[in-house]
Coordinates of C-alpha atoms in Angstrom, one line a residue:
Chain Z
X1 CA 5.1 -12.6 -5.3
X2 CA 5.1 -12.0 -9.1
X3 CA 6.8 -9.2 -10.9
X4 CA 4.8 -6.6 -12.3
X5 CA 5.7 -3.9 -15.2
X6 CA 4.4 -0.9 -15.8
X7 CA 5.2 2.0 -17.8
X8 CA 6.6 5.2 -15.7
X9 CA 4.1 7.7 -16.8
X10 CA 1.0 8.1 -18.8
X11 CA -1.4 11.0 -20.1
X12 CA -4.5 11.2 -21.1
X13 CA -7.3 13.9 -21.8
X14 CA -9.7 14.8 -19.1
X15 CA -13.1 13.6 -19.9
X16 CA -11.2 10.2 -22.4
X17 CA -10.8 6.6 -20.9
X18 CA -7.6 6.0 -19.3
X19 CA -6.3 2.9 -19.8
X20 CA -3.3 1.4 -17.7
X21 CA -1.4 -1.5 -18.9
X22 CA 0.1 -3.6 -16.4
X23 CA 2.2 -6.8 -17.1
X24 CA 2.6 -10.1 -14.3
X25 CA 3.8 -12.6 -17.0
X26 CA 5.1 -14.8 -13.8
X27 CA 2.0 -14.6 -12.2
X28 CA 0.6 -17.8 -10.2
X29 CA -2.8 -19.6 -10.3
X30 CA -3.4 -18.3 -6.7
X31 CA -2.1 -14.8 -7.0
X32 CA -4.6 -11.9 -7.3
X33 CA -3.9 -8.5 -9.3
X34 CA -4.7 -5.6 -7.6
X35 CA -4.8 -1.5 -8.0
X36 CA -3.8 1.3 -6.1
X37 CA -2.9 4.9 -6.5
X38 CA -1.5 7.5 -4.7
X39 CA -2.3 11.0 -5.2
X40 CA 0.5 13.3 -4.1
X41 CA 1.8 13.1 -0.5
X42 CA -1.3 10.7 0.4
X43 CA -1.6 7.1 1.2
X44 CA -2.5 4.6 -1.4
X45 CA -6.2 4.0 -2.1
X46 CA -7.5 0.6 -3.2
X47 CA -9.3 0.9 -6.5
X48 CA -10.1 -3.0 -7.2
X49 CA -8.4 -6.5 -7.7
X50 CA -9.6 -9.1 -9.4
X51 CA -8.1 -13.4 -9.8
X52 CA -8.9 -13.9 -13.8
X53 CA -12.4 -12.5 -14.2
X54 CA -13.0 -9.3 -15.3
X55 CA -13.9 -6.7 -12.7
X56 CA -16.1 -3.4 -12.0
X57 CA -16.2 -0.8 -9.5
X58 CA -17.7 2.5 -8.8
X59 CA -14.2 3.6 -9.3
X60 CA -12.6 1.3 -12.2
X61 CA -12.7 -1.7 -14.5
X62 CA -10.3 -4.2 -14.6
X63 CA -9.6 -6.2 -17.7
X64 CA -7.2 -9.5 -17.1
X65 CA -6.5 -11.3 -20.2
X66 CA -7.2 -15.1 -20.2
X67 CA -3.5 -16.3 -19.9
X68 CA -3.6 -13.6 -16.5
X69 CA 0.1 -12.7 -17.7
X70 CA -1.0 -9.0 -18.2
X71 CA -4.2 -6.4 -17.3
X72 CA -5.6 -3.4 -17.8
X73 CA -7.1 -0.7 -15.3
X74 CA -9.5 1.9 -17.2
X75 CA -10.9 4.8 -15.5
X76 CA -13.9 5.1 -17.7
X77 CA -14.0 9.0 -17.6
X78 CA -11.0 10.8 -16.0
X79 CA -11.0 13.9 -14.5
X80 CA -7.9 15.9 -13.4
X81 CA -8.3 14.4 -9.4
X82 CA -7.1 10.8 -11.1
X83 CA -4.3 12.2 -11.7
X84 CA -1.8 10.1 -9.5
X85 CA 0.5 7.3 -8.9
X86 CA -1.0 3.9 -10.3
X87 CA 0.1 0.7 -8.9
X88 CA -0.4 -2.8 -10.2
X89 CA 0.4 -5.8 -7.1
X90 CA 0.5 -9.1 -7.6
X91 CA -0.7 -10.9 -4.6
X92 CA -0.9 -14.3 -2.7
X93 CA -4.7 -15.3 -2.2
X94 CA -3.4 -16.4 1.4
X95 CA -0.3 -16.5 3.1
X96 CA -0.3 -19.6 4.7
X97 CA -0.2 -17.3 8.1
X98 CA 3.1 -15.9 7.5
X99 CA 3.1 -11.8 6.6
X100 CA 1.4 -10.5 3.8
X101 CA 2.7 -7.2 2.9
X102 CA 2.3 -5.7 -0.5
X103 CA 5.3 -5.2 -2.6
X104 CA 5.1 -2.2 -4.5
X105 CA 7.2 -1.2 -7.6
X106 CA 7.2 2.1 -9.1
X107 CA 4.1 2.5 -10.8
X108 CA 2.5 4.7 -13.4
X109 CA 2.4 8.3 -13.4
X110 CA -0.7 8.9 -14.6
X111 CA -1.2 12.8 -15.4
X112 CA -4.5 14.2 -16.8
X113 CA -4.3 17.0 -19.2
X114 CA -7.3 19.4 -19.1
Chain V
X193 CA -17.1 4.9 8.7
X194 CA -13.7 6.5 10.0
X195 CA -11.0 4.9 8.0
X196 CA -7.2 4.3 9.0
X197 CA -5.9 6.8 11.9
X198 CA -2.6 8.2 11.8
X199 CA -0.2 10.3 14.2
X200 CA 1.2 12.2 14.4
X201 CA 0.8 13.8 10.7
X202 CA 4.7 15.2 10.7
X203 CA 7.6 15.1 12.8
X204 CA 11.0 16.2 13.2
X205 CA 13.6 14.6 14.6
X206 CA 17.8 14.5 15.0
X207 CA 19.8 11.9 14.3
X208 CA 19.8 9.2 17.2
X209 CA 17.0 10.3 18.8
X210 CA 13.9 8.0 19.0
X211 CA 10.2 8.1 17.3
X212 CA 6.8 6.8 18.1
X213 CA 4.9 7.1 15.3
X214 CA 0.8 5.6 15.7
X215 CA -2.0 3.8 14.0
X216 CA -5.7 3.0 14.6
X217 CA -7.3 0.8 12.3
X218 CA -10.7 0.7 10.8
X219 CA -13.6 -0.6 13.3
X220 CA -13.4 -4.6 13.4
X221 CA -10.1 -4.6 11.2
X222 CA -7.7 -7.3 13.1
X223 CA -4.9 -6.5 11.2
X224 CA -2.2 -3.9 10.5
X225 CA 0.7 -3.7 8.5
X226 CA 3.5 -1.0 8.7
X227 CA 5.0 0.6 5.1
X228 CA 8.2 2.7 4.1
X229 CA 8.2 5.0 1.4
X230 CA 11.0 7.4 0.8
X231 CA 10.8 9.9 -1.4
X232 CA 10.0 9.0 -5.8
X233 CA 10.0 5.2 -4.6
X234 CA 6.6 3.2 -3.6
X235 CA 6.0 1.5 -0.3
X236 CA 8.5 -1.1 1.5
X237 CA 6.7 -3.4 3.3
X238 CA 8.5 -3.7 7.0
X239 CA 6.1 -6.0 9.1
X240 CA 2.3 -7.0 9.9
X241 CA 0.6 -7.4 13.0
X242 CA -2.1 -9.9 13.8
X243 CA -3.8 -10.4 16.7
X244 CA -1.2 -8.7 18.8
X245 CA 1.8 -11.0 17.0
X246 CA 4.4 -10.0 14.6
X247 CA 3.8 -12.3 11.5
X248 CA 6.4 -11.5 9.5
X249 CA 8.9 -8.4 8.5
X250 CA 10.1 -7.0 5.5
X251 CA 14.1 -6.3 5.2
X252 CA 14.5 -3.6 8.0
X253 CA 16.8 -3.6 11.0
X254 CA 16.2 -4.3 14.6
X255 CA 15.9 -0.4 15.3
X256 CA 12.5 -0.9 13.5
X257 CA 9.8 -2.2 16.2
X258 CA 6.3 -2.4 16.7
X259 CA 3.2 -3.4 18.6
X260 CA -0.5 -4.1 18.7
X261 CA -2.8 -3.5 21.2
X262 CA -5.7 -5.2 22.8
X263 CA -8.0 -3.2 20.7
X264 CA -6.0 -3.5 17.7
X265 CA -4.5 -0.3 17.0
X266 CA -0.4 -0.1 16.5
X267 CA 2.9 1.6 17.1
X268 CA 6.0 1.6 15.4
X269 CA 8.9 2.3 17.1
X270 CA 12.2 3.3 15.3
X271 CA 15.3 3.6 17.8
X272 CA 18.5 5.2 17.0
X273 CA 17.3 7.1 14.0
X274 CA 19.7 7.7 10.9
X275 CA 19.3 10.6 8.2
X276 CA 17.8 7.3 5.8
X277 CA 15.1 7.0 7.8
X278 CA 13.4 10.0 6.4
X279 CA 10.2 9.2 4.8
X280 CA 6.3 8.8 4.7
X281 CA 5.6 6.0 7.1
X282 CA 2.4 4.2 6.2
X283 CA 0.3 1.9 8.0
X284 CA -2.9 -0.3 6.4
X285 CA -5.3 -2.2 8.1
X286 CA -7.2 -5.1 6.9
X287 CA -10.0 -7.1 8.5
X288 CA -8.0 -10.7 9.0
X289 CA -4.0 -11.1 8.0
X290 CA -4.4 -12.5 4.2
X291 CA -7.3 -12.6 1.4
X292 CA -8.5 -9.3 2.2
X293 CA -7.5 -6.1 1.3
X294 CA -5.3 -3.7 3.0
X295 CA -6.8 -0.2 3.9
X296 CA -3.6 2.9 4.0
X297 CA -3.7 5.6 6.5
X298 CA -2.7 9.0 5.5
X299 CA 0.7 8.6 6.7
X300 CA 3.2 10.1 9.4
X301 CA 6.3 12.5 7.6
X302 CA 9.7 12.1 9.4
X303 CA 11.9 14.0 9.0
X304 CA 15.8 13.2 10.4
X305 CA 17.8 15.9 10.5

């Protein structure tokens, strides 16, 4: 799978747009990008993913730019529970039945400041 | 719906003892997948089950083992347990073994001592 790059923390105001960079420069035609975080001590939670089209959730939007070597999650309106671990994964569309485990890097600490 | 089942939610152990730690997936999910994480790094993949089959591991030793069951919920077994193997063990469900997204559990703490 494809590299990611993320900065190692972030803040931004409660109420403001965050706005998370993530760049896959090495990313593949079949590989999709997707979001987690991971508030404190919890498991990750999907927020979306997305294969060159942008994307929207009840969560999140995802912006991937058109050469897909880098995207952007925005929270539209953050509160202080976003505050978390963010994680951008590149991923195989299929595995060709061999495993498919996500490969994690560090991710963004994202913090919201009252 | 419920979503990923995990137990037990912490655990304390010694050094060379053995753990079961286990998993239930979300209804009609097929597929579960076993995660590391020690402490300030993320998750490290160590293997996914499909349809009661091992499908692949990550880069963890033979004390690391695992099963599925008929109705598709999972256990990992970790044998001879060293002071490294402290950390937040994860599992994730998803409904088939690739193009769809994988679900976390809340996670089992272990704790070697």
């Amino acid at each position: 799978d494809a590299k990611t790059t993320q900065p190692t923390s972030m803040d931004c105001a409660e109420g403001r747009a965050a706005n998370l960079p993530c760049n896959h420069s090495t990313i593949s035609g079949n590989e999709y990008v997707y979001w987690y975080r991971q508030i404190h001590s919890q498991g990750p939670q999907y927020i979306i993913h997305g294969l060159k089209n942008n994307e929207t959730n009840e969560m999140a939007s995802l912006i991937i730019t058109e050469d897909r070597k880098s995207s952007t999650l925005i929270l539209p309106h953050a509160t202080l529970r976003d505050t978390a671990v963010y994680y951008c994964i590149v991923r195989v569309a299929y595995s060709g039945g061999g495993a498919d485990g996500l490969t994690f890097g560090k991710g963004t600490h994202l913090i919201i400041q009252p | 719906d419920a979503g990923v089942t995990q137990s037990p939610t912490h655990l304390i152990k010694t050094r060379g003892q053995h753990v079961t730690l286990r998993c239930s997936p979300i209804s009609g999910h097929k597929s579960v997948s076993w995660y590391q994480q020690v402490l300030g790094q993320g998750p490290q993949f160590i293997f996914q089950y499909y349809e009661k089959e091992e499908r692949g591991r990550g880069n963890f030793p033979d004390r690391f083992s695992a099963r599925q069951f008929p109705n598709y919920s999972s256990e990992l077994n970790v044998n001879a347990l060293l002071l490294g193997d402290s950390a937040l063990y994860l599992c994730a469900s998803s409904f088939v073994q690739s193009r769809t997204t994988q679900y976390f559990g809340p996670g089992t703490r272990l704790l070697v001592l």
